[in-house]
Short mmCIF file of C-alpha atoms in Angstrom, two decimals:
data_model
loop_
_atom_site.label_atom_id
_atom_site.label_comp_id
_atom_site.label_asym_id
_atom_site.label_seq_id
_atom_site.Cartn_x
_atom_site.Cartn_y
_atom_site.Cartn_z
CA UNK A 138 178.17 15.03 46.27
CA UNK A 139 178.69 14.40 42.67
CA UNK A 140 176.24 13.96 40.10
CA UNK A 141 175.14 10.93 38.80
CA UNK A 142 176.30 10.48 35.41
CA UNK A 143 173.23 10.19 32.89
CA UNK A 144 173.55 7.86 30.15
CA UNK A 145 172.51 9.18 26.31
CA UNK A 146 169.39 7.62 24.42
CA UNK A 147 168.91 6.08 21.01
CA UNK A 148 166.76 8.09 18.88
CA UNK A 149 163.59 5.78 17.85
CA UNK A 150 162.67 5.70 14.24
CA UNK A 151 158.21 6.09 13.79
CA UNK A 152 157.48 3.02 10.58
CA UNK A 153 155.68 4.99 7.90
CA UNK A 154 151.88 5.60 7.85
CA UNK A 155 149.60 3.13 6.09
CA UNK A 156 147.24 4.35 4.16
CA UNK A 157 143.64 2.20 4.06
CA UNK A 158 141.39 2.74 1.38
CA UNK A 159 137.90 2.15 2.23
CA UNK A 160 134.46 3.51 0.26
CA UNK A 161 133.00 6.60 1.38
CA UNK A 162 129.33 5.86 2.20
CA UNK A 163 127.14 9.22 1.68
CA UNK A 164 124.79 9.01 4.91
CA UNK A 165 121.18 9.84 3.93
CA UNK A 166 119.85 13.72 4.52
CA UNK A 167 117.15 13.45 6.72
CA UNK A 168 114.36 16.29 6.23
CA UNK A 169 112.96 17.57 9.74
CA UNK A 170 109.24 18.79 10.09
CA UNK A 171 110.02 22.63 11.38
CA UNK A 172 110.49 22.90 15.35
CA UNK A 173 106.53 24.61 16.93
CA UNK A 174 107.50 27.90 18.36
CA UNK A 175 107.81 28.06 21.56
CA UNK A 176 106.61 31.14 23.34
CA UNK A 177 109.02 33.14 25.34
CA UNK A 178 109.03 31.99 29.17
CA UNK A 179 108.14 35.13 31.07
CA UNK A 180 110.48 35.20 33.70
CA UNK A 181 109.98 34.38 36.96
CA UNK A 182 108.76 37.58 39.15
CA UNK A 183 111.46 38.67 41.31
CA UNK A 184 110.63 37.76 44.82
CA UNK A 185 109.31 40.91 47.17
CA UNK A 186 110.55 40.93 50.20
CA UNK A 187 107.95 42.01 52.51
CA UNK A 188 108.22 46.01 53.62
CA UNK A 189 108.66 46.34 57.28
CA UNK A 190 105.93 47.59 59.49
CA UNK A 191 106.71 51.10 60.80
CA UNK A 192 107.79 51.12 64.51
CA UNK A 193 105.83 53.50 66.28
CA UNK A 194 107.82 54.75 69.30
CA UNK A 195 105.66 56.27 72.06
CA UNK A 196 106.89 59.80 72.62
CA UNK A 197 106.61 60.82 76.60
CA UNK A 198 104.41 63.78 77.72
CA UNK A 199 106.10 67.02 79.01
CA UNK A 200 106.12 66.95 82.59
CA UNK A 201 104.90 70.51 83.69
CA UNK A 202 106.50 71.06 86.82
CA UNK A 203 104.84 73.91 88.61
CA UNK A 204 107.24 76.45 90.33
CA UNK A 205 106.16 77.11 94.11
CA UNK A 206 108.55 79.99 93.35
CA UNK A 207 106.63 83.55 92.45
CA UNK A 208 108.27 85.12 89.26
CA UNK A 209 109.68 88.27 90.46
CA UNK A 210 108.33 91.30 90.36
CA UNK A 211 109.66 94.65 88.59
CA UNK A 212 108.46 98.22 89.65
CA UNK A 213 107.62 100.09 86.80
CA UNK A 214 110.33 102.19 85.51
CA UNK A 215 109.77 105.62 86.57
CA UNK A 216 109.88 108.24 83.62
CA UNK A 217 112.75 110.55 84.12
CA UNK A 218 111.47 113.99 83.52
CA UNK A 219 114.17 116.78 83.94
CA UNK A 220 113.00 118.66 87.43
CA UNK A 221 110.87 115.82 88.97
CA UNK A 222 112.37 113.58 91.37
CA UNK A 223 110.97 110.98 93.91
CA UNK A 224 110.49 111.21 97.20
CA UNK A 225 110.93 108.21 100.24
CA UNK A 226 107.26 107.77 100.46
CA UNK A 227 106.29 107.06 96.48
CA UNK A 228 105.61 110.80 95.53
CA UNK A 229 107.14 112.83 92.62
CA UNK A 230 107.93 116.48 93.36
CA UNK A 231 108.66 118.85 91.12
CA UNK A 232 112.00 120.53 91.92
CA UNK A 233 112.05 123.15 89.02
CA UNK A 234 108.79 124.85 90.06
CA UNK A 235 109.36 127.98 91.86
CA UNK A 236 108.10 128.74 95.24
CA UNK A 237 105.54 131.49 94.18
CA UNK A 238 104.15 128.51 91.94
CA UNK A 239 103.23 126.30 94.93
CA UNK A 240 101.91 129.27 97.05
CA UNK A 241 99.87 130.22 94.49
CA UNK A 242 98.74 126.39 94.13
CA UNK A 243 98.19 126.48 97.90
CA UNK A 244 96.29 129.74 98.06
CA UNK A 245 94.01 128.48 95.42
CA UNK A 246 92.91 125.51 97.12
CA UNK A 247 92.25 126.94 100.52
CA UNK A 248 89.99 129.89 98.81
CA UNK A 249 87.98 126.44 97.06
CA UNK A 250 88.28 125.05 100.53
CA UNK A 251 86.51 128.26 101.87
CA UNK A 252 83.92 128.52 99.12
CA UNK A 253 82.81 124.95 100.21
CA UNK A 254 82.43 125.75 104.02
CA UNK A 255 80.51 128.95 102.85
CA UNK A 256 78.27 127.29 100.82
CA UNK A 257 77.67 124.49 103.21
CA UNK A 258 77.51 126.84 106.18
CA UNK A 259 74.42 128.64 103.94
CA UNK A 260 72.51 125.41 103.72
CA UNK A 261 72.85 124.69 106.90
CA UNK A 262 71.32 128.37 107.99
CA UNK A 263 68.46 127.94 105.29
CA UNK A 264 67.82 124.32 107.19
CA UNK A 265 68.13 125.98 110.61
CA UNK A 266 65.32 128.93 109.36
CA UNK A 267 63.55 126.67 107.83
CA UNK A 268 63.10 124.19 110.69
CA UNK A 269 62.57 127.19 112.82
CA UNK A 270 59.46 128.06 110.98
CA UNK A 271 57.83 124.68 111.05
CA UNK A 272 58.78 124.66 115.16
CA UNK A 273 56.92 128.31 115.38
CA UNK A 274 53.96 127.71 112.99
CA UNK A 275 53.66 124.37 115.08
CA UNK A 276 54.00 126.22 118.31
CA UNK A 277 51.09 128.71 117.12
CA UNK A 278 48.81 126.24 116.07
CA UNK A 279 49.03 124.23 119.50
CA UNK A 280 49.03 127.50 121.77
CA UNK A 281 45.81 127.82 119.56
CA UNK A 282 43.73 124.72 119.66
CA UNK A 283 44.83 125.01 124.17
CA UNK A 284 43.07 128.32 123.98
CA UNK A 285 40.34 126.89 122.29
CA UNK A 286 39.51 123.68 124.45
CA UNK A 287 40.57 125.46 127.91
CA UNK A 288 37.66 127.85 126.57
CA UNK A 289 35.65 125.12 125.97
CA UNK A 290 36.23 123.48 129.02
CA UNK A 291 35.73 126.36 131.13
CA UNK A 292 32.44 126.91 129.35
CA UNK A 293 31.51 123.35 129.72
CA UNK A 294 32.54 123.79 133.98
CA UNK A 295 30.31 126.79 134.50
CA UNK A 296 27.65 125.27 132.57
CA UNK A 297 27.52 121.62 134.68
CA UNK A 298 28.51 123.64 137.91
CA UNK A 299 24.46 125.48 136.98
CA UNK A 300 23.16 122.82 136.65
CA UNK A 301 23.94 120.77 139.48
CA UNK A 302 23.41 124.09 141.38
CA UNK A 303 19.51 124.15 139.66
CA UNK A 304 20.13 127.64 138.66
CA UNK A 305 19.31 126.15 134.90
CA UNK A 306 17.44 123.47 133.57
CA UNK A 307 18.37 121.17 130.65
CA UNK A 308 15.81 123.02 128.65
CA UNK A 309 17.61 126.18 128.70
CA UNK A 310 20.49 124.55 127.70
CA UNK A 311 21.38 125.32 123.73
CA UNK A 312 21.59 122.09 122.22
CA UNK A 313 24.09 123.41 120.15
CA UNK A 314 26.48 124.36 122.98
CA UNK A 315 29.21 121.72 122.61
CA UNK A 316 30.63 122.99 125.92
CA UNK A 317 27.41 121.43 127.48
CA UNK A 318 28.14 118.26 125.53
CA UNK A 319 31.61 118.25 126.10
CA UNK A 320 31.13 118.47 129.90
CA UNK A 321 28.18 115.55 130.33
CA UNK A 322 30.37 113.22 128.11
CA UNK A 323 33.58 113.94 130.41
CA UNK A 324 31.30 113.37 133.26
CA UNK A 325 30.67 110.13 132.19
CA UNK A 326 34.10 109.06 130.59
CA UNK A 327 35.30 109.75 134.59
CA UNK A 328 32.41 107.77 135.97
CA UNK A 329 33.18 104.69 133.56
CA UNK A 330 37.25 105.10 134.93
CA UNK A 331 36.45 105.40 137.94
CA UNK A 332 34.68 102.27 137.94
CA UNK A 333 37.00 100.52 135.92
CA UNK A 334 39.88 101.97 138.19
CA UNK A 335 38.34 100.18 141.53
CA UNK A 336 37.27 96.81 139.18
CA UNK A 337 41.16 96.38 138.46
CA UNK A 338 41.91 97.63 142.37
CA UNK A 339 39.58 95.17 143.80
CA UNK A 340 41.15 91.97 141.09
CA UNK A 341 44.38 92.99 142.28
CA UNK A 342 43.91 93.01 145.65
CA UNK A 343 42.30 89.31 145.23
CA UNK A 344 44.70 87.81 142.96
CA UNK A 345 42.31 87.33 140.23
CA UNK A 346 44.78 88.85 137.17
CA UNK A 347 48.28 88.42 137.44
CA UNK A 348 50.14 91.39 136.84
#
């Protein structure tokens, strides 16, 4: 569409100033008393803000867990010496020695074997004489002291045999004869067993003592 068409405007002329005189009235100066210091507002302290307590976190114990496994077990290692070497059965031979080496080992220890068997085969012999001497000396002394008491006993036989026979009296006896002695205390000694011999008969035979 087509513009509107805009109609022009007057100018408009301002009337001149007007000037009014009035008097100038000097205002009074008014003297102030000096302002009291004022002393400097400290500022206001920041506010803190509290520090947080520290959070303590419980740490877990290790959990040992025992093993019902047994750790497994090395053999030694074997030195390797040049010549040795090991057998099936755990021992270590010695392939570089010669065989007059080990006879000459071997002969060695059979001579020590047969010094031993020597030596214990002389103690034995000294033990053997030595025993025999003790059995002999032992022997002597008892074939002795038989002598002695069958002579003794013999004597002491004749000499109650004469008496009970009245070819001697007990005055002619020699009170130091112990063959005399000897045969009046066996005389009695069989007199008191024989009586204690038919006591224990006759108690047996009537039940008295239990045997």
């Amino acid at each position: 569409e087509p513009a509107e068409a805009v109609e022009p405007v007057a100018p408009v002329e301002l009337a001149a100033p007007v000037e009014l005189t009035e008097p100038v009235v000097e205002a009074p100066t008014l003297v102030l008393p000096p302002a009291p210091a004022v002393a400097p507002v400290p500022p206001a302290p920041a506010a803190v803000e509290p520090v947080p307590a520290p959070v303590t976190v419980p740490v877990p114990e290790p959990v040992h867990t025992v093993s019902s496994e047994l750790p497994p077990t090395f053999a030694p290692p074997v030195a390797t010496v040049p010549g040795l070497e090991q057998t099936a059965d755990g021992r270590i031979v010695d392939v570089g020695r010669s065989v007059d080496e080990i006879a000459a080992d071997v002969i060695t220890r059979m001579r020590e074997a047969e010094q031993a068997t020597l030596r214990h085969l002389e103690a034995m012999e000294l033990e053997a004489t030595r025993r025999y001497e003790l059995v002999t000396a032992q022997a002597e002394l008892d074939a002795e002291l038989i002598r002695l008491q069958s002579r003794r006993e013999a004597h002491a036989i004749v000499t109650a045999a004469r008496l009970r026979a009245g070819e001697i009296d007990d005055d002619q006896v020699d009170p130091a004869d112990r063959g005399h002695h000897l045969a009046v205390l066996g005389d009695a000694v069989s007199r008191v067993a024989d009586a204690t011999d038919a006591t224990l008969n006759r108690s047996r035979g009537t039940g008295a003592w239990s045997t």
